[in-house]
Amino acid sequence: RPEQPPPPPPLIIREQPPPLSSQPAVILRERPPTPPPILPNETVIRTLPPIPVPPRSVVIERYPPPPEKPRDIIIERWIPYGRQTERRRIVQPAPPPREYPKPSCTIIIYGDVQGRIVRKFEKLDPTNANPEDYVARYRGSLLDPTTLVQQARNLGVVEDITPPVSSLSMNVYPYGANDLRTIAARYDINDTLAQRLNILQQFEIVVLCDDSGSMNTPVDGTIRTRWDELLSIVQIVIEIATVFDSNGVDLHFLNRSSILNVTDSRQVAESFSQRPDGLTPLTPALRRIFQSAAIKARSDKRLLVFVATDGEPTDPNGNVDIQGLENLMRNERQANTTYVTFLSCTDDVSSVAYLSQWDRTMINVDVVDDYKTEREKVRRIQGYNYPFSFGDYVAKALIGAVDRKMDQLDEYRVT
C-alpha cells in the first residue's frame, strides 16, 4: 500500500481587538524659494594630442637545422641468364647428282686478229710516300729526271709529264709550313685533311655570314647559339686562309658592314659582339660578291665563296625567294672560276631543304650540313670509329667545293 501521510496540524483561533480612534494630522507647508537664473549652454572643445602608435611587436621564428640527408644507395645486380633454347636443326638434303653430257673434243682455229691500240693518258692524283722507303724499294731502277723524260719520249709518250705544283707540295706544307701544322694541331685536324688544304693557295677566299634574327637560336638545347658556333667556324677559316694569302680574307654579312682583308681571327670579335637581327637577303649579298670579284679578278687565282646560313633567302619584303638565288647561281655566276660552299648552320632540314640537290646539279658547288649531322653521315660511310673533329669538319667544308675527294667523304668509303 502507499506511504501513510503525517497527522494534520492543530487549528488556531485568535481574537482581533477593535481599532483605536486618532486626530487628523496637522500639515505645515513652506513657500518655495525664488528659482536661480538659467545660464545658457556653453560648449568648450579642446584638441588633444594624438595617441602615439605603440611599438611594433617582434616575432622571432627559429627553425632547427634540417636532419642530415641519408646517403643514396645504388645497388647494381646482374640478371641471371635464362635457360637457353635448343638450337633449331635444319636438315637440307643435297640435290641429286647432276648428269653431265658426254665430253667432246672440238678444235677451233681463228685467223689473224686485226688489232687497234688506243692509248689513254691519265694523270693520277698525287700520293704521299717516304723518300727513303722509295729509294730502298726501287734503288736499282731509279732514274734522274732528265733520263726519265728521255726514255718516256723514246717509248712514244708525247704528253706533258711534268708533275703538278700541288703534288710537289703535298708533304712539305709549302705555304706557312709551321703555321699550318700549328693550326692543324690546335684544332685537331687530321693529317690527310691538313695536307689537302694546300689546294687553297690557288683561290681567293671570301666568307659570307648569315646575321639574320634566326641565328640567335640555341644549339642542341644549350645556351650556345648558332651565331656563337658560326664565330668559331669563321675564326678557324680565317686562320687557315691567311696561311695561303697574306692579304687576308674578305668577311661579308647580310645586314651589317663588311670587313675586308681580315688577317687576324681576333678582328671579327667586334662584329660578332652585336647580336644578329633582320631578314635573310642572301641573293643580293652574294651578287655583290660575284660582281666585286669580277672587277678585281686575278688571272692566277679562282674565287672560293664560303656561305654560312640557317634559312631560306628572302626578298626586301621578307618573302621567301629561293628562285632568285638559284637563278644567280646557275645563270649569273661564272661557274668555271667561282666555287661556292653552302654551310648549313641548323639541323632543321626543312629550313635548308632547297640546298639539298645543288651540290649534285650545280658545277663547283658543295653543300655541308651542321657539324652533328655531317659527322654522323661521315661515320656512317667511313665507320663509327672514324675520327672527325670540329676542326676536320671546318677543313672539309672549306675545301669541299674544290676537292671532290673530300666532298665525297660522306658518300664513298676512303681506302
Tab-separated table of C-alpha atoms in Angstrom:
chain	number	residue	atom	x	y	z
A	1	ARG	CA	0.000	0.000	0.000
A	2	PRO	CA	1.090	3.710	-0.319
A	3	GLU	CA	3.053	5.557	2.359
A	4	GLN	CA	0.814	6.899	5.124
A	5	PRO	CA	0.518	10.840	5.377
A	6	PRO	CA	1.544	12.786	8.543
A	7	PRO	CA	-1.131	13.868	11.048
A	8	PRO	CA	-2.902	17.292	10.350
A	9	PRO	CA	-1.661	20.472	12.208
A	10	PRO	CA	-3.718	21.970	15.134
A	11	LEU	CA	-6.494	24.561	14.435
A	12	ILE	CA	-5.640	28.052	15.937
A	13	ILE	CA	-8.417	30.688	16.640
A	14	ARG	CA	-7.374	34.316	17.591
A	15	GLU	CA	-9.497	37.326	18.609
A	16	GLN	CA	-8.804	40.799	16.933
A	17	PRO	CA	-9.117	43.888	19.286
A	18	PRO	CA	-11.119	46.923	17.982
A	19	PRO	CA	-9.080	49.792	16.379
A	20	LEU	CA	-8.246	52.981	18.415
A	21	SER	CA	-9.586	56.440	17.209
A	22	SER	CA	-6.972	59.194	16.326
A	23	GLN	CA	-6.882	63.022	15.408
A	24	PRO	CA	-6.222	64.046	11.818
A	25	ALA	CA	-2.633	65.036	11.065
A	26	VAL	CA	-1.522	68.709	11.019
A	27	ILE	CA	0.091	69.664	7.640
A	28	LEU	CA	2.502	72.646	7.530
A	29	ARG	CA	3.648	73.744	4.024
A	30	GLU	CA	6.604	76.166	3.172
A	31	ARG	CA	6.574	78.612	0.212
A	32	PRO	CA	9.218	77.575	-2.352
A	33	PRO	CA	12.249	79.845	-2.730
A	34	THR	CA	12.918	82.054	-5.795
A	35	PRO	CA	14.487	79.918	-8.547
A	36	PRO	CA	18.046	80.895	-9.640
A	37	PRO	CA	18.603	82.460	-13.070
A	38	ILE	CA	19.013	79.960	-16.022
A	39	LEU	CA	22.554	80.053	-17.557
A	40	PRO	CA	22.919	79.462	-21.340
A	41	ASN	CA	24.633	76.294	-22.608
A	42	GLU	CA	28.386	76.661	-23.477
A	43	THR	CA	30.498	74.087	-25.333
A	44	VAL	CA	34.239	74.057	-24.803
A	45	ILE	CA	36.289	71.966	-27.349
A	46	ARG	CA	39.914	71.124	-26.641
A	47	THR	CA	42.119	69.295	-29.171
A	48	LEU	CA	44.166	66.618	-27.533
A	49	PRO	CA	47.454	65.332	-28.988
A	50	PRO	CA	47.194	62.023	-30.954
A	51	ILE	CA	47.791	58.885	-29.106
A	52	PRO	CA	51.228	57.567	-30.185
A	53	VAL	CA	51.401	54.302	-32.140
A	54	PRO	CA	52.531	51.558	-29.841
A	55	PRO	CA	55.866	49.905	-30.752
A	56	ARG	CA	55.729	47.055	-33.300
A	57	SER	CA	55.647	43.581	-31.934
A	58	VAL	CA	58.637	41.441	-32.867
A	59	VAL	CA	58.170	37.787	-33.637
A	60	ILE	CA	61.336	35.734	-33.976
A	61	GLU	CA	60.937	32.316	-35.535
A	62	ARG	CA	63.848	29.963	-35.343
A	63	TYR	CA	63.877	26.610	-37.052
A	64	PRO	CA	66.125	23.786	-36.081
A	65	PRO	CA	68.631	22.657	-38.746
A	66	PRO	CA	67.249	20.029	-41.140
A	67	PRO	CA	68.281	16.495	-40.409
A	68	GLU	CA	71.178	15.132	-42.424
A	69	LYS	CA	70.041	13.646	-45.728
A	70	PRO	CA	70.765	9.936	-45.827
A	71	ARG	CA	73.166	8.777	-48.495
A	72	ASP	CA	71.693	7.328	-51.690
A	73	ILE	CA	72.246	3.631	-52.043
A	74	ILE	CA	72.583	2.272	-55.559
A	75	ILE	CA	72.729	-1.463	-55.969
A	76	GLU	CA	73.561	-2.950	-59.337
A	77	ARG	CA	72.646	-6.605	-59.786
A	78	TRP	CA	73.060	-8.839	-62.768
A	79	ILE	CA	70.010	-10.637	-64.062
A	80	PRO	CA	70.907	-14.318	-64.430
A	81	TYR	CA	70.873	-15.719	-67.902
A	82	GLY	CA	67.742	-17.508	-68.844
A	83	ARG	CA	67.686	-21.048	-69.984
A	84	GLN	CA	68.995	-21.359	-73.490
A	85	THR	CA	66.617	-22.744	-76.005
A	86	GLU	CA	67.697	-25.678	-78.028
A	87	ARG	CA	69.272	-24.811	-81.332
A	88	ARG	CA	66.945	-25.314	-84.240
A	89	ARG	CA	68.110	-28.006	-86.552
A	90	ILE	CA	67.555	-27.662	-90.242
A	91	VAL	CA	68.439	-30.609	-92.400
A	92	GLN	CA	68.698	-29.733	-96.058
A	93	PRO	CA	69.216	-32.717	-98.272
A	94	ALA	CA	71.747	-32.381	-101.046
A	95	PRO	CA	70.336	-32.108	-104.541
A	96	PRO	CA	70.523	-35.192	-106.688
A	97	PRO	CA	73.745	-35.611	-108.643
A	98	ARG	CA	73.837	-33.620	-111.842
A	99	GLU	CA	74.225	-35.505	-115.052
A	100	TYR	CA	76.842	-34.034	-117.365
A	101	PRO	CA	76.827	-34.520	-121.114
A	102	LYS	CA	79.483	-36.754	-122.502
A	103	PRO	CA	82.644	-34.772	-123.284
A	104	SER	CA	83.516	-33.995	-126.864
A	105	CYS	CA	86.661	-32.643	-128.489
A	106	THR	CA	86.319	-29.525	-130.677
A	107	ILE	CA	89.202	-27.645	-132.289
A	108	ILE	CA	88.599	-24.009	-133.274
A	109	ILE	CA	91.232	-22.266	-135.361
A	110	TYR	CA	90.962	-18.464	-135.610
A	111	GLY	CA	92.517	-16.262	-138.231
A	112	ASP	CA	94.900	-13.389	-137.516
A	113	VAL	CA	93.399	-10.654	-135.305
A	114	GLN	CA	93.300	-7.116	-136.695
A	115	GLY	CA	94.195	-5.194	-133.529
A	116	ARG	CA	93.808	-1.446	-132.898
A	117	ILE	CA	95.685	0.021	-129.959
A	118	VAL	CA	94.084	3.001	-128.205
A	119	ARG	CA	96.400	4.754	-125.810
A	120	LYS	CA	94.882	6.724	-122.934
A	121	PHE	CA	96.964	9.189	-120.943
A	122	GLU	CA	95.722	9.877	-117.403
A	123	LYS	CA	97.301	11.893	-114.613
A	124	LEU	CA	96.554	10.303	-111.260
A	125	ASP	CA	96.168	12.205	-108.011
A	126	PRO	CA	99.425	12.640	-106.081
A	127	THR	CA	100.046	10.240	-103.212
A	128	ASN	CA	102.279	10.533	-100.162
A	129	ALA	CA	105.451	8.437	-99.956
A	130	ASN	CA	108.517	8.322	-97.755
A	131	PRO	CA	111.555	9.147	-99.988
A	132	GLU	CA	113.880	6.855	-98.013
A	133	ASP	CA	111.488	3.903	-98.300
A	134	TYR	CA	111.013	4.663	-102.009
A	135	VAL	CA	114.771	4.640	-102.680
A	136	ALA	CA	115.246	1.447	-100.686
A	137	ARG	CA	112.477	-0.280	-102.622
A	138	TYR	CA	113.376	0.810	-106.193
A	139	ARG	CA	117.092	1.524	-105.797
A	140	GLY	CA	118.272	-0.274	-108.926
A	141	SER	CA	115.629	1.167	-111.273
A	142	LEU	CA	115.568	4.834	-110.259
A	143	LEU	CA	116.350	7.439	-112.951
A	144	ASP	CA	117.257	11.088	-112.775
A	145	PRO	CA	114.551	13.485	-114.112
A	146	THR	CA	116.287	14.113	-117.480
A	147	THR	CA	116.860	10.421	-118.225
A	148	LEU	CA	113.283	9.579	-117.183
A	149	VAL	CA	111.794	12.129	-119.593
A	150	GLN	CA	114.113	10.985	-122.407
A	151	GLN	CA	113.197	7.326	-122.012
A	152	ALA	CA	109.498	8.235	-121.896
A	153	ARG	CA	109.856	10.115	-125.179
A	154	ASN	CA	111.705	7.149	-126.720
A	155	LEU	CA	108.737	4.971	-125.749
A	156	GLY	CA	106.370	7.274	-127.604
A	157	VAL	CA	104.983	9.325	-124.729
A	158	VAL	CA	104.317	12.783	-126.151
A	159	GLU	CA	102.086	14.184	-123.394
A	160	ASP	CA	103.230	16.619	-120.707
A	161	ILE	CA	104.509	14.530	-117.787
A	162	THR	CA	105.732	17.419	-115.666
A	163	PRO	CA	104.466	16.874	-112.101
A	164	PRO	CA	101.892	19.487	-110.965
A	165	VAL	CA	102.906	22.044	-108.380
A	166	SER	CA	100.427	20.691	-105.855
A	167	SER	CA	101.988	17.217	-105.976
A	168	LEU	CA	105.400	18.656	-105.177
A	169	SER	CA	103.964	20.312	-102.106
A	170	MET	CA	101.764	17.582	-100.742
A	171	ASN	CA	104.077	16.543	-97.960
A	172	VAL	CA	106.023	19.705	-97.209
A	173	TYR	CA	103.400	22.416	-96.453
A	174	PRO	CA	104.975	24.988	-98.848
A	175	TYR	CA	102.992	27.988	-97.634
A	176	GLY	CA	103.459	28.719	-93.941
A	177	ALA	CA	104.534	25.209	-93.020
A	178	ASN	CA	104.829	25.867	-89.321
A	179	ASP	CA	101.597	27.892	-89.237
A	180	LEU	CA	99.577	25.146	-90.924
A	181	ARG	CA	100.994	22.456	-88.656
A	182	THR	CA	100.205	24.630	-85.627
A	183	ILE	CA	96.625	25.221	-86.792
A	184	ALA	CA	96.119	21.515	-87.534
A	185	ALA	CA	97.367	20.614	-84.060
A	186	ARG	CA	95.304	23.329	-82.346
A	187	TYR	CA	92.018	22.249	-83.937
A	188	ASP	CA	92.770	18.506	-84.163
A	189	ILE	CA	92.686	18.419	-87.982
A	190	ASN	CA	93.869	15.032	-89.253
A	191	ASP	CA	96.984	14.922	-91.424
A	192	THR	CA	95.197	13.926	-94.637
A	193	LEU	CA	92.848	16.901	-94.490
A	194	ALA	CA	95.647	19.248	-93.423
A	195	GLN	CA	97.768	18.297	-96.436
A	196	ARG	CA	94.859	18.705	-98.850
A	197	LEU	CA	94.355	22.257	-97.581
A	198	ASN	CA	97.322	23.228	-99.792
A	199	ILE	CA	94.915	23.473	-102.712
A	200	LEU	CA	93.662	26.746	-101.191
A	201	GLN	CA	96.800	28.519	-102.456
A	202	GLN	CA	95.018	28.629	-105.833
A	203	PHE	CA	91.988	30.578	-104.527
A	204	GLU	CA	90.847	33.944	-103.247
A	205	ILE	CA	88.630	33.160	-100.243
A	206	VAL	CA	85.553	35.224	-99.336
A	207	VAL	CA	83.258	34.471	-96.368
A	208	LEU	CA	79.551	35.435	-96.258
A	209	CYS	CA	77.820	35.147	-92.847
A	210	ASP	CA	74.071	34.997	-92.247
A	211	ASP	CA	73.327	37.503	-89.446
A	212	SER	CA	69.519	37.236	-89.584
A	213	GLY	CA	67.461	37.007	-86.388
A	214	SER	CA	67.127	33.217	-86.548
A	215	MET	CA	70.863	32.877	-85.854
A	216	ASN	CA	70.024	33.596	-82.186
A	217	THR	CA	68.554	30.071	-81.935
A	218	PRO	CA	70.302	27.875	-79.291
A	219	VAL	CA	72.243	24.815	-80.481
A	220	ASP	CA	71.368	21.351	-79.125
A	221	GLY	CA	69.418	22.755	-76.153
A	222	THR	CA	72.403	24.714	-74.767
A	223	ILE	CA	72.887	28.460	-74.220
A	224	ARG	CA	75.323	28.473	-77.151
A	225	THR	CA	73.612	29.876	-80.271
A	226	ARG	CA	74.111	29.334	-83.991
A	227	TRP	CA	75.774	32.765	-84.051
A	228	ASP	CA	78.302	31.693	-81.400
A	229	GLU	CA	79.101	28.498	-83.309
A	230	LEU	CA	79.499	30.453	-86.554
A	231	LEU	CA	82.080	32.699	-84.867
A	232	SER	CA	84.159	29.612	-84.029
A	233	ILE	CA	83.904	28.387	-87.637
A	234	VAL	CA	84.850	31.773	-89.130
A	235	GLN	CA	87.880	32.103	-86.855
A	236	ILE	CA	89.221	28.712	-87.997
A	237	VAL	CA	88.538	29.572	-91.660
A	238	ILE	CA	90.441	32.859	-91.350
A	239	GLU	CA	93.404	31.209	-89.631
A	240	ILE	CA	93.671	28.593	-92.400
A	241	ALA	CA	93.066	31.019	-95.274
A	242	THR	CA	95.671	33.558	-94.168
A	243	VAL	CA	98.347	30.843	-94.294
A	244	PHE	CA	97.947	30.862	-98.090
A	245	ASP	CA	97.047	34.535	-98.648
A	246	SER	CA	98.824	37.253	-96.680
A	247	ASN	CA	96.246	39.808	-97.911
A	248	GLY	CA	93.667	38.169	-95.678
A	249	VAL	CA	90.014	37.243	-96.139
A	250	ASP	CA	87.051	39.470	-97.026
A	251	LEU	CA	84.263	38.926	-94.472
A	252	HIS	CA	80.725	39.922	-95.536
A	253	PHE	CA	77.353	39.913	-93.726
A	254	LEU	CA	73.716	40.167	-94.810
A	255	ASN	CA	72.643	43.045	-92.524
A	256	ARG	CA	75.834	44.824	-91.398
A	257	SER	CA	79.047	46.274	-92.802
A	258	SER	CA	81.732	44.076	-94.346
A	259	ILE	CA	85.290	43.697	-93.060
A	260	LEU	CA	87.906	43.471	-95.813
A	261	ASN	CA	91.384	41.934	-95.720
A	262	VAL	CA	90.987	40.224	-92.340
A	263	THR	CA	94.352	38.721	-91.358
A	264	ASP	CA	93.708	38.017	-87.672
A	265	SER	CA	90.767	35.977	-86.386
A	266	ARG	CA	90.512	38.333	-83.410
A	267	GLN	CA	89.384	41.129	-85.763
A	268	VAL	CA	85.956	39.531	-86.189
A	269	ALA	CA	85.118	39.503	-82.477
A	270	GLU	CA	83.767	43.078	-82.538
A	271	SER	CA	81.361	42.390	-85.418
A	272	PHE	CA	80.122	39.217	-83.756
A	273	SER	CA	79.605	41.008	-80.422
A	274	GLN	CA	76.480	42.616	-81.941
A	275	ARG	CA	73.672	40.039	-81.860
A	276	PRO	CA	72.131	39.027	-85.215
A	277	ASP	CA	68.892	40.628	-86.346
A	278	GLY	CA	66.958	41.112	-89.579
A	279	LEU	CA	65.964	39.182	-92.711
A	280	THR	CA	67.968	36.854	-94.989
A	281	PRO	CA	68.811	38.875	-98.158
A	282	LEU	CA	71.209	36.184	-99.377
A	283	THR	CA	70.788	36.780	-103.120
A	284	PRO	CA	71.788	40.500	-103.293
A	285	ALA	CA	74.679	39.945	-100.864
A	286	LEU	CA	76.058	37.068	-102.941
A	287	ARG	CA	75.530	39.008	-106.181
A	288	ARG	CA	77.646	41.902	-104.829
A	289	ILE	CA	80.448	39.458	-104.006
A	290	PHE	CA	80.355	37.947	-107.513
A	291	GLN	CA	80.354	41.383	-109.154
A	292	SER	CA	83.150	42.718	-106.954
A	293	ALA	CA	85.279	39.640	-107.624
A	294	ALA	CA	84.755	40.012	-111.381
A	295	ILE	CA	86.080	43.591	-111.250
A	296	LYS	CA	89.276	42.782	-109.344
A	297	ALA	CA	89.773	39.253	-110.673
A	298	ARG	CA	93.313	37.878	-110.641
A	299	SER	CA	94.298	35.668	-113.548
A	300	ASP	CA	96.274	33.286	-111.345
A	301	LYS	CA	93.563	32.665	-108.749
A	302	ARG	CA	89.975	31.496	-108.741
A	303	LEU	CA	87.257	32.580	-106.291
A	304	LEU	CA	86.008	30.442	-103.376
A	305	VAL	CA	82.951	31.819	-101.554
A	306	PHE	CA	82.152	30.252	-98.175
A	307	VAL	CA	78.468	30.909	-97.329
A	308	ALA	CA	77.121	30.103	-93.839
A	309	THR	CA	73.323	30.318	-93.452
A	310	ASP	CA	70.477	28.769	-91.451
A	311	GLY	CA	67.415	29.542	-93.553
A	312	GLU	CA	65.758	30.353	-96.830
A	313	PRO	CA	66.696	33.544	-98.746
A	314	THR	CA	64.201	36.426	-98.593
A	315	ASP	CA	63.385	39.450	-100.744
A	316	PRO	CA	63.268	43.044	-99.351
A	317	ASN	CA	59.696	42.428	-98.113
A	318	GLY	CA	60.667	39.338	-96.131
A	319	ASN	CA	59.107	36.851	-98.565
A	320	VAL	CA	60.960	33.612	-99.328
A	321	ASP	CA	62.750	33.867	-102.705
A	322	ILE	CA	64.630	30.658	-103.486
A	323	GLN	CA	64.178	31.057	-107.244
A	324	GLY	CA	66.153	34.318	-107.256
A	325	LEU	CA	69.137	32.680	-105.545
A	326	GLU	CA	69.014	29.657	-107.850
A	327	ASN	CA	68.958	31.917	-110.918
A	328	LEU	CA	72.009	33.781	-109.576
A	329	MET	CA	73.904	30.532	-109.005
A	330	ARG	CA	73.014	28.933	-112.345
A	331	ASN	CA	72.983	31.889	-114.741
A	332	GLU	CA	74.927	34.835	-113.286
A	333	ARG	CA	77.809	33.052	-111.545
A	334	GLN	CA	80.960	32.307	-113.558
A	335	ALA	CA	80.817	28.632	-112.641
A	336	ASN	CA	84.228	27.719	-114.097
A	337	THR	CA	86.114	30.175	-111.884
A	338	THR	CA	83.730	30.727	-108.955
A	339	TYR	CA	83.367	27.940	-106.392
A	340	VAL	CA	80.722	28.138	-103.647
A	341	THR	CA	80.306	26.193	-100.411
A	342	PHE	CA	76.985	26.476	-98.544
A	343	LEU	CA	77.362	25.554	-94.868
A	344	SER	CA	74.132	24.838	-93.012
A	345	CYS	CA	74.046	26.358	-89.509
A	346	THR	CA	70.993	24.332	-88.458
A	347	ASP	CA	69.857	20.728	-88.085
A	348	ASP	CA	66.346	21.770	-89.188
A	349	VAL	CA	66.247	20.066	-92.581
A	350	SER	CA	63.165	21.990	-93.751
A	351	SER	CA	64.943	25.354	-93.398
A	352	VAL	CA	67.705	24.459	-95.864
A	353	ALA	CA	65.953	21.802	-97.961
A	354	TYR	CA	66.381	23.966	-101.070
A	355	LEU	CA	70.164	23.350	-100.909
A	356	SER	CA	69.958	19.547	-100.774
A	357	GLN	CA	70.392	18.893	-104.515
A	358	TRP	CA	72.562	21.829	-105.545
A	359	ASP	CA	75.899	20.117	-104.934
A	360	ARG	CA	74.804	17.391	-107.390
A	361	THR	CA	73.172	19.571	-110.038
A	362	MET	CA	75.410	22.673	-109.986
A	363	ILE	CA	79.040	22.854	-111.084
A	364	ASN	CA	81.650	23.606	-108.395
A	365	VAL	CA	79.104	23.827	-105.559
A	366	ASP	CA	79.226	21.962	-102.252
A	367	VAL	CA	76.579	21.825	-99.507
A	368	VAL	CA	77.665	20.906	-95.966
A	369	ASP	CA	75.321	20.009	-93.085
A	370	ASP	CA	75.723	21.196	-89.498
A	371	TYR	CA	78.573	19.546	-87.559
A	372	LYS	CA	76.473	16.948	-85.728
A	373	THR	CA	74.671	15.806	-88.890
A	374	GLU	CA	77.807	15.862	-91.068
A	375	ARG	CA	79.782	13.813	-88.528
A	376	GLU	CA	77.005	11.217	-88.411
A	377	LYS	CA	76.956	10.960	-92.234
A	378	VAL	CA	80.749	10.655	-92.494
A	379	ARG	CA	80.927	7.956	-89.813
A	380	ARG	CA	78.037	6.071	-91.379
A	381	ILE	CA	80.185	5.692	-94.512
A	382	GLN	CA	83.719	5.560	-93.062
A	383	GLY	CA	82.909	3.644	-89.867
A	384	TYR	CA	81.825	4.834	-86.433
A	385	ASN	CA	85.412	4.882	-85.134
A	386	TYR	CA	86.470	7.280	-87.887
A	387	PRO	CA	87.939	10.449	-86.289
A	388	PHE	CA	86.053	13.589	-87.309
A	389	SER	CA	86.718	16.564	-85.039
A	390	PHE	CA	85.161	20.023	-85.293
A	391	GLY	CA	88.410	21.141	-86.967
A	392	ASP	CA	88.067	18.308	-89.523
A	393	TYR	CA	84.504	19.486	-90.160
A	394	VAL	CA	85.593	23.078	-90.906
A	395	ALA	CA	88.514	21.928	-93.085
A	396	LYS	CA	86.259	19.583	-95.101
A	397	ALA	CA	83.682	22.344	-95.548
A	398	LEU	CA	86.347	24.823	-96.666
A	399	ILE	CA	87.729	22.642	-99.480
A	400	GLY	CA	84.623	20.595	-100.313
A	401	ALA	CA	83.775	22.671	-103.401
A	402	VAL	CA	87.344	22.487	-104.802
A	403	ASP	CA	88.362	18.952	-103.770
A	404	ARG	CA	85.876	16.313	-104.889
A	405	LYS	CA	87.546	13.562	-102.866
A	406	MET	CA	86.938	15.456	-99.626
A	407	ASP	CA	83.453	16.432	-100.757
A	408	GLN	CA	82.620	12.726	-101.135
A	409	LEU	CA	83.906	11.806	-97.667
A	410	ASP	CA	80.272	11.353	-96.576
A	411	GLU	CA	79.330	9.462	-99.759
A	412	TYR	CA	82.071	6.914	-100.516
A	413	ARG	CA	84.428	4.977	-98.293
A	414	VAL	CA	88.029	6.215	-98.289
A	415	THR	CA	90.559	3.472	-98.968
